[in-house]
Amino acid sequence: QVQLVESGGGSVQAGGSLRLSCTASGLTDSNYCMGWFRQAPGKEREGVVVTDRNGRTTYADSVLGRFTISRDIAKNTLFLQMTSLKYEDSAMYYCAARRFSSCPMNLWAAFFGEWGQGTQVTVSS
């Protein structure tokens, strides 16, 4: 049973930085597509970035150049470094995973079957 636990959220002023972590347990091997998604109140869940075991990434245009995903496969931990944060980045951020031989590398939330409970990011303007 896969379990994903996010941490690192908080409140920050616009222009600031945060680093989110997602610790995974129950993974059977490293063949997992993983990603970060976010959902603001009244809005649909949207993809932020996804990655595969080979380090390929797909970023949403809105975060490209500001957010960086990294993955420590040995420690089953996924990170999201967020810089130059904007008010519109405020949302609940979720870690997602799915075991798949070849990740499609899209930002489609419906593809992912495992989700964490989320960590809140609030950016004040």
PDB file of N, CA, C and O in Angstrom, residues 20-24 34-36 49 51 69-72 75-80 94-96:
ATOM      1  N   LEU A  20       8.948  22.014  -0.717  1.00  0.00           N
ATOM      2  CA  LEU A  20       8.035  20.957  -0.318  1.00  0.00           C
ATOM      3  C   LEU A  20       8.729  19.608  -0.431  1.00  0.00           C
ATOM      4  O   LEU A  20       9.564  19.397  -1.307  1.00  0.00           O
ATOM      5  N   SER A  21       8.336  18.705   0.455  1.00  0.00           N
ATOM      6  CA  SER A  21       8.841  17.339   0.411  1.00  0.00           C
ATOM      7  C   SER A  21       7.681  16.366   0.390  1.00  0.00           C
ATOM      8  O   SER A  21       6.614  16.649   0.943  1.00  0.00           O
ATOM      9  N   CYS A  22       7.907  15.241  -0.240  1.00  0.00           N
ATOM     10  CA  CYS A  22       6.912  14.165  -0.270  1.00  0.00           C
ATOM     11  C   CYS A  22       7.657  12.864  -0.005  1.00  0.00           C
ATOM     12  O   CYS A  22       8.475  12.447  -0.828  1.00  0.00           O
ATOM     13  N   THR A  23       7.365  12.259   1.121  1.00  0.00           N
ATOM     14  CA  THR A  23       7.994  10.999   1.471  1.00  0.00           C
ATOM     15  C   THR A  23       7.047   9.862   1.132  1.00  0.00           C
ATOM     16  O   THR A  23       5.898   9.857   1.576  1.00  0.00           O
ATOM     17  N   ALA A  24       7.538   8.938   0.340  1.00  0.00           N
ATOM     18  CA  ALA A  24       6.716   7.825  -0.113  1.00  0.00           C
ATOM     19  C   ALA A  24       7.110   6.549   0.607  1.00  0.00           C
ATOM     20  O   ALA A  24       8.288   6.296   0.849  1.00  0.00           O
ATOM     21  N   MET A  34       5.844  10.335 -10.793  1.00  0.00           N
ATOM     22  CA  MET A  34       5.485  11.128  -9.633  1.00  0.00           C
ATOM     23  C   MET A  34       5.312  12.577 -10.036  1.00  0.00           C
ATOM     24  O   MET A  34       5.855  13.035 -11.039  1.00  0.00           O
ATOM     25  N   GLY A  35       4.538  13.288  -9.229  1.00  0.00           N
ATOM     26  CA  GLY A  35       4.307  14.675  -9.583  1.00  0.00           C
ATOM     27  C   GLY A  35       3.727  15.492  -8.461  1.00  0.00           C
ATOM     28  O   GLY A  35       3.377  14.959  -7.399  1.00  0.00           O
ATOM     29  N   TRP A  36       3.665  16.759  -8.699  1.00  0.00           N
ATOM     30  CA  TRP A  36       3.036  17.718  -7.795  1.00  0.00           C
ATOM     31  C   TRP A  36       1.852  18.364  -8.499  1.00  0.00           C
ATOM     32  O   TRP A  36       1.957  18.771  -9.655  1.00  0.00           O
ATOM     33  N   VAL A  49       3.988  19.873 -11.922  1.00  0.00           N
ATOM     34  CA  VAL A  49       5.142  19.248 -12.552  1.00  0.00           C
ATOM     35  C   VAL A  49       5.058  17.742 -12.321  1.00  0.00           C
ATOM     36  O   VAL A  49       4.572  17.297 -11.290  1.00  0.00           O
ATOM     37  N   THR A  51       7.427  13.929 -13.050  1.00  0.00           N
ATOM     38  CA  THR A  51       8.747  13.405 -13.360  1.00  0.00           C
ATOM     39  C   THR A  51       8.698  11.894 -13.392  1.00  0.00           C
ATOM     40  O   THR A  51       7.770  11.278 -12.854  1.00  0.00           O
ATOM     41  N   ILE A  69      11.599  20.464  -9.601  1.00  0.00           N
ATOM     42  CA  ILE A  69      11.324  19.179  -8.973  1.00  0.00           C
ATOM     43  C   ILE A  69      12.618  18.377  -8.899  1.00  0.00           C
ATOM     44  O   ILE A  69      13.469  18.465  -9.779  1.00  0.00           O
ATOM     45  N   SER A  70      12.761  17.627  -7.826  1.00  0.00           N
ATOM     46  CA  SER A  70      13.883  16.709  -7.713  1.00  0.00           C
ATOM     47  C   SER A  70      13.403  15.469  -6.970  1.00  0.00           C
ATOM     48  O   SER A  70      12.364  15.490  -6.304  1.00  0.00           O
ATOM     49  N   ARG A  71      14.181  14.432  -7.111  1.00  0.00           N
ATOM     50  CA  ARG A  71      13.722  13.147  -6.578  1.00  0.00           C
ATOM     51  C   ARG A  71      14.920  12.375  -6.054  1.00  0.00           C
ATOM     52  O   ARG A  71      15.915  12.212  -6.764  1.00  0.00           O
ATOM     53  N   ASP A  72      14.833  11.939  -4.824  1.00  0.00           N
ATOM     54  CA  ASP A  72      15.834  11.065  -4.235  1.00  0.00           C
ATOM     55  C   ASP A  72      15.229   9.663  -4.236  1.00  0.00           C
ATOM     56  O   ASP A  72      14.473   9.296  -3.342  1.00  0.00           O
ATOM     57  N   LYS A  75      15.835   7.375  -1.226  1.00  0.00           N
ATOM     58  CA  LYS A  75      15.090   7.719  -0.018  1.00  0.00           C
ATOM     59  C   LYS A  75      13.597   7.831  -0.270  1.00  0.00           C
ATOM     60  O   LYS A  75      12.843   8.215   0.628  1.00  0.00           O
ATOM     61  N   ASN A  76      13.184   7.517  -1.502  1.00  0.00           N
ATOM     62  CA  ASN A  76      11.755   7.594  -1.858  1.00  0.00           C
ATOM     63  C   ASN A  76      11.156   8.943  -1.489  1.00  0.00           C
ATOM     64  O   ASN A  76      10.062   9.025  -0.920  1.00  0.00           O
ATOM     65  N   THR A  77      11.878   9.984  -1.809  1.00  0.00           N
ATOM     66  CA  THR A  77      11.423  11.327  -1.466  1.00  0.00           C
ATOM     67  C   THR A  77      11.418  12.209  -2.710  1.00  0.00           C
ATOM     68  O   THR A  77      12.345  12.185  -3.515  1.00  0.00           O
ATOM     69  N   LEU A  78      10.370  12.967  -2.832  1.00  0.00           N
ATOM     70  CA  LEU A  78      10.186  13.907  -3.939  1.00  0.00           C
ATOM     71  C   LEU A  78      10.204  15.308  -3.353  1.00  0.00           C
ATOM     72  O   LEU A  78       9.639  15.550  -2.286  1.00  0.00           O
ATOM     73  N   PHE A  79      10.852  16.223  -4.048  1.00  0.00           N
ATOM     74  CA  PHE A  79      10.950  17.598  -3.567  1.00  0.00           C
ATOM     75  C   PHE A  79      10.389  18.565  -4.611  1.00  0.00           C
ATOM     76  O   PHE A  79      10.406  18.282  -5.807  1.00  0.00           O
ATOM     77  N   LEU A  80       9.937  19.692  -4.144  1.00  0.00           N
ATOM     78  CA  LEU A  80       9.543  20.775  -5.032  1.00  0.00           C
ATOM     79  C   LEU A  80      10.097  22.067  -4.461  1.00  0.00           C
ATOM     80  O   LEU A  80       9.636  22.545  -3.434  1.00  0.00           O
ATOM     81  N   TYR A  94      -0.389  18.851  -3.605  1.00  0.00           N
ATOM     82  CA  TYR A  94      -0.490  17.413  -3.427  1.00  0.00           C
ATOM     83  C   TYR A  94       0.624  16.698  -4.186  1.00  0.00           C
ATOM     84  O   TYR A  94       0.956  17.059  -5.316  1.00  0.00           O
ATOM     85  N   CYS A  95       1.125  15.657  -3.561  1.00  0.00           N
ATOM     86  CA  CYS A  95       2.067  14.751  -4.195  1.00  0.00           C
ATOM     87  C   CYS A  95       1.266  13.583  -4.781  1.00  0.00           C
ATOM     88  O   CYS A  95       0.278  13.134  -4.174  1.00  0.00           O
ATOM     89  N   ALA A  96       1.668  13.116  -5.949  1.00  0.00           N
ATOM     90  CA  ALA A  96       0.954  12.023  -6.602  1.00  0.00           C
ATOM     91  C   ALA A  96       1.946  11.025  -7.169  1.00  0.00           C
ATOM     92  O   ALA A  96       3.078  11.381  -7.533  1.00  0.00           O
TER      93      ALA A  96
END
